[in-house]
């Protein structure tokens, strides 16, 4: 009788996988540092005597949108386009293409989205002045910051953990992107949506028939973005869709696929420009309210969701699935390693700030953003300590061996 194939949780990586993950980590470390710097500048600027100039910059009209809208709807579209390319690569030729290897990170990501949302909702539904519409804010993991922290303090950790965090963040992005499309879109304009769909179809047809007209590709991408924006669906969804429709597999004699080429060319622009610009335009919250912030159910829900809900969801989902199925953790990895990475998943930042903007206006929006910044900082510091300790433990084992 044929033996059933066991699921491998955090399997060892091939040499090619190690190189790919390593390259991605190095890029994200730089991007995370730049975005963090931009966020710090925004917070200091917004709370300085020159806060009026910061507000004027955010509301500066630049054509059809103001600077803040260009950052959220424009710059982040590039970020989500690169995320879409990464998603497509993972689905077709990466870790998500092997179901046995991907099932546990996928479940962990889903639980890591659901548990923070539930915690936030419970807090806000049981409070007299709660705002339950922000339930998705603590559900997102910021891939750039999380990987940056892991790269800095977890150099001696097994490479499987890096791949796990990358897969987790990719699936997390996909789920939150779907949430934004379904729950955070305004009134739908079918005519504009049809034009956006036509541009996306044109992008796919050019890919399918191997037609290399890059000027046409650029026109179609801009058209898809603008018509998606005008349709009432958040414009960043166009970026994800374009990435998912880009060809990943190489043709015979082809050195790189279109997805590989675009990701290689655009990833530095996304990491060094798009995300920092968004952080500069969105993270500048005026820290005020004192004790009022501490008791605000929106703040409590976001902080509990990111700092507590994320680790519970990611670790709990992973552990339960391994207990209830034939999944096995790799011999080089300990559950304490997974717990440390689960805490790191509570770094929300970029996408959480975006969902805060989509969920609220006025004081509630500023409170939510403040909570995201505080919770992400707490999660990063806690995870940094835990990962450093686990990295030191692995380094000692390696030296003894």
XYZ file of C-alpha atoms in Angstrom, residues 25-245:
221
model
C 15.383 40.235 2.066
C 18.236 42.561 1.156
C 15.927 44.714 -0.946
C 13.217 44.821 1.709
C 15.718 45.761 4.419
C 16.637 48.908 2.528
C 13.005 49.678 1.737
C 11.948 49.147 5.346
C 14.670 51.494 6.605
C 13.669 54.213 4.121
C 9.977 53.877 4.949
C 10.715 54.003 8.681
C 12.782 57.161 8.185
C 9.971 58.747 6.153
C 7.432 57.848 8.850
C 9.585 59.366 11.595
C 10.016 62.550 9.557
C 6.237 62.719 9.044
C 5.435 62.285 12.754
C 8.030 64.861 13.849
C 6.937 67.307 11.146
C 3.230 66.938 11.992
C 3.940 67.681 15.660
C 6.373 70.548 15.074
C 5.775 74.313 14.784
C 5.820 73.753 11.009
C 2.856 71.346 11.048
C 0.889 73.773 8.881
C 3.394 73.341 6.066
C 3.017 69.569 6.352
C -0.767 69.843 6.085
C -0.417 72.161 3.092
C 1.876 69.647 1.373
C -0.563 66.783 1.901
C -3.416 68.805 0.421
C -1.418 70.295 -2.445
C -3.344 69.764 -5.697
C -1.310 68.024 -8.392
C -3.616 67.583 -11.358
C -6.706 65.442 -10.630
C -5.530 64.419 -7.130
C -3.787 66.036 -4.189
C -0.407 64.882 -2.860
C -1.901 62.630 -0.178
C -4.201 60.958 -2.716
C -1.333 60.478 -5.180
C 0.587 58.701 -2.413
C -2.289 56.391 -1.416
C -3.806 55.769 -4.850
C -0.748 56.254 -7.043
C 2.491 55.355 -5.267
C 0.925 52.412 -3.454
C -0.361 51.069 -6.784
C 3.271 50.512 -7.762
C 3.839 48.750 -4.424
C 0.817 46.505 -5.027
C 1.881 45.851 -8.630
C 5.204 44.487 -7.363
C 3.268 42.528 -4.711
C 1.077 41.115 -7.491
C 4.158 40.033 -9.441
C 5.503 38.338 -6.315
C 2.153 36.665 -5.704
C 2.062 35.335 -9.275
C 5.614 34.017 -9.006
C 4.859 32.287 -5.722
C 1.676 30.719 -7.104
C 3.266 29.468 -10.339
C 6.879 28.546 -9.554
C 7.436 29.454 -5.880
C 6.532 28.034 -2.496
C 2.768 28.394 -3.027
C 2.968 26.145 -6.099
C 3.701 23.142 -3.843
C 0.475 22.538 -1.946
C 2.123 20.308 0.652
C 4.587 23.085 1.537
C 2.134 25.978 1.276
C -0.877 24.707 3.217
C 0.384 25.604 6.712
C 1.586 29.151 5.863
C -1.721 29.745 4.057
C -3.743 28.627 7.086
C -1.449 30.652 9.370
C -1.978 33.760 7.232
C -5.761 33.287 7.184
C -5.871 32.879 10.973
C -3.512 35.844 11.299
C -6.059 37.965 9.426
C -9.159 36.611 11.176
C -8.108 36.723 14.852
C -7.046 40.430 14.900
C -10.268 41.362 13.082
C -12.316 39.445 15.655
C -10.477 41.042 18.595
C -10.952 44.528 17.147
C -14.645 43.892 16.454
C -15.331 42.529 19.945
C -13.644 45.545 21.577
C -15.575 48.039 19.459
C -18.961 46.312 19.554
C -18.838 46.145 23.353
C -17.924 49.840 23.698
C -20.510 52.599 23.667
C -18.442 54.737 21.292
C -16.878 51.888 19.315
C -16.277 52.036 15.553
C -16.525 48.498 14.192
C -15.963 49.572 10.571
C -12.209 49.570 11.167
C -12.129 45.797 11.728
C -9.617 45.146 8.913
C -6.984 47.644 10.135
C -5.022 45.202 12.348
C -5.286 42.348 9.839
C -2.324 43.294 7.629
C 1.371 42.463 7.964
C 3.881 44.915 6.493
C 6.243 42.751 4.472
C 8.987 45.382 4.165
C 9.283 46.156 7.877
C 8.834 42.550 9.002
C 11.532 41.244 6.684
C 13.798 44.153 7.590
C 13.582 43.301 11.304
C 14.160 39.611 10.578
C 17.188 40.367 8.413
C 18.766 42.593 11.062
C 18.316 40.466 14.205
C 17.715 36.955 12.846
C 20.819 36.306 10.771
C 21.469 32.910 12.410
C 17.905 31.632 12.210
C 17.081 28.740 9.851
C 16.351 30.054 6.320
C 13.030 28.189 6.405
C 11.714 30.867 8.772
C 12.507 33.612 6.273
C 10.671 31.705 3.548
C 7.766 31.125 5.943
C 7.487 34.837 6.754
C 7.682 35.733 3.072
C 4.955 33.218 2.166
C 2.868 34.326 5.140
C 3.140 37.995 4.147
C 2.349 37.247 0.492
C -0.848 35.350 1.384
C -1.700 37.995 3.984
C -1.381 40.689 1.292
C -3.676 38.737 -1.030
C -6.376 38.366 1.637
C -6.232 42.021 2.689
C -6.258 43.133 -0.956
C -9.458 41.145 -1.416
C -10.901 42.764 1.726
C -10.103 46.236 0.372
C -11.752 45.409 -2.967
C -14.925 44.003 -1.393
C -15.459 46.061 1.759
C -13.647 49.359 1.193
C -14.818 50.446 -2.219
C -17.204 53.343 -2.753
C -20.263 53.319 -5.023
C -19.525 51.258 -8.130
C -19.499 52.863 -11.601
C -19.886 50.036 -14.073
C -18.792 52.017 -17.142
C -15.406 52.912 -15.648
C -15.037 49.373 -14.298
C -15.675 47.952 -17.777
C -12.968 50.209 -19.228
C -10.565 49.097 -16.503
C -11.381 45.481 -17.302
C -10.754 46.166 -21.011
C -7.312 47.554 -20.207
C -6.535 44.511 -18.059
C -7.703 42.211 -20.864
C -5.458 44.067 -23.301
C -2.507 43.612 -20.910
C -3.200 39.859 -20.740
C -3.611 39.498 -24.517
C -0.278 41.187 -25.176
C 1.279 38.760 -22.702
C -0.490 35.749 -24.197
C 0.507 36.465 -27.789
C 4.044 37.514 -26.788
C 3.654 41.020 -28.223
C 6.405 43.260 -26.830
C 5.083 46.787 -27.252
C 6.160 48.425 -24.025
C 4.609 51.780 -24.843
C 1.244 50.047 -25.221
C 1.812 48.226 -21.935
C 2.411 51.565 -20.189
C -0.736 53.087 -21.693
C -2.805 50.049 -20.666
C -1.387 50.137 -17.117
C -2.193 53.837 -16.701
C -5.652 53.281 -18.175
C -6.372 50.348 -15.866
C -5.254 52.396 -12.854
C -7.268 55.511 -13.720
C -10.480 53.714 -14.685
C -10.242 51.513 -11.584
C -9.944 54.700 -9.510
C -12.947 56.215 -11.266
C -14.991 53.018 -10.874
C -15.110 53.370 -7.084
C -12.829 50.381 -6.427
C -9.566 51.390 -4.794
C -6.974 52.086 -7.471
C -4.354 49.808 -5.902
C -6.446 46.812 -6.984
C -5.439 47.602 -10.572
C -1.792 47.168 -9.576
C -2.441 43.741 -8.081
C -4.488 42.647 -11.101
C -1.777 43.744 -13.552
C 0.820 41.828 -11.540
C -1.284 38.664 -11.472
C -1.856 38.870 -15.231
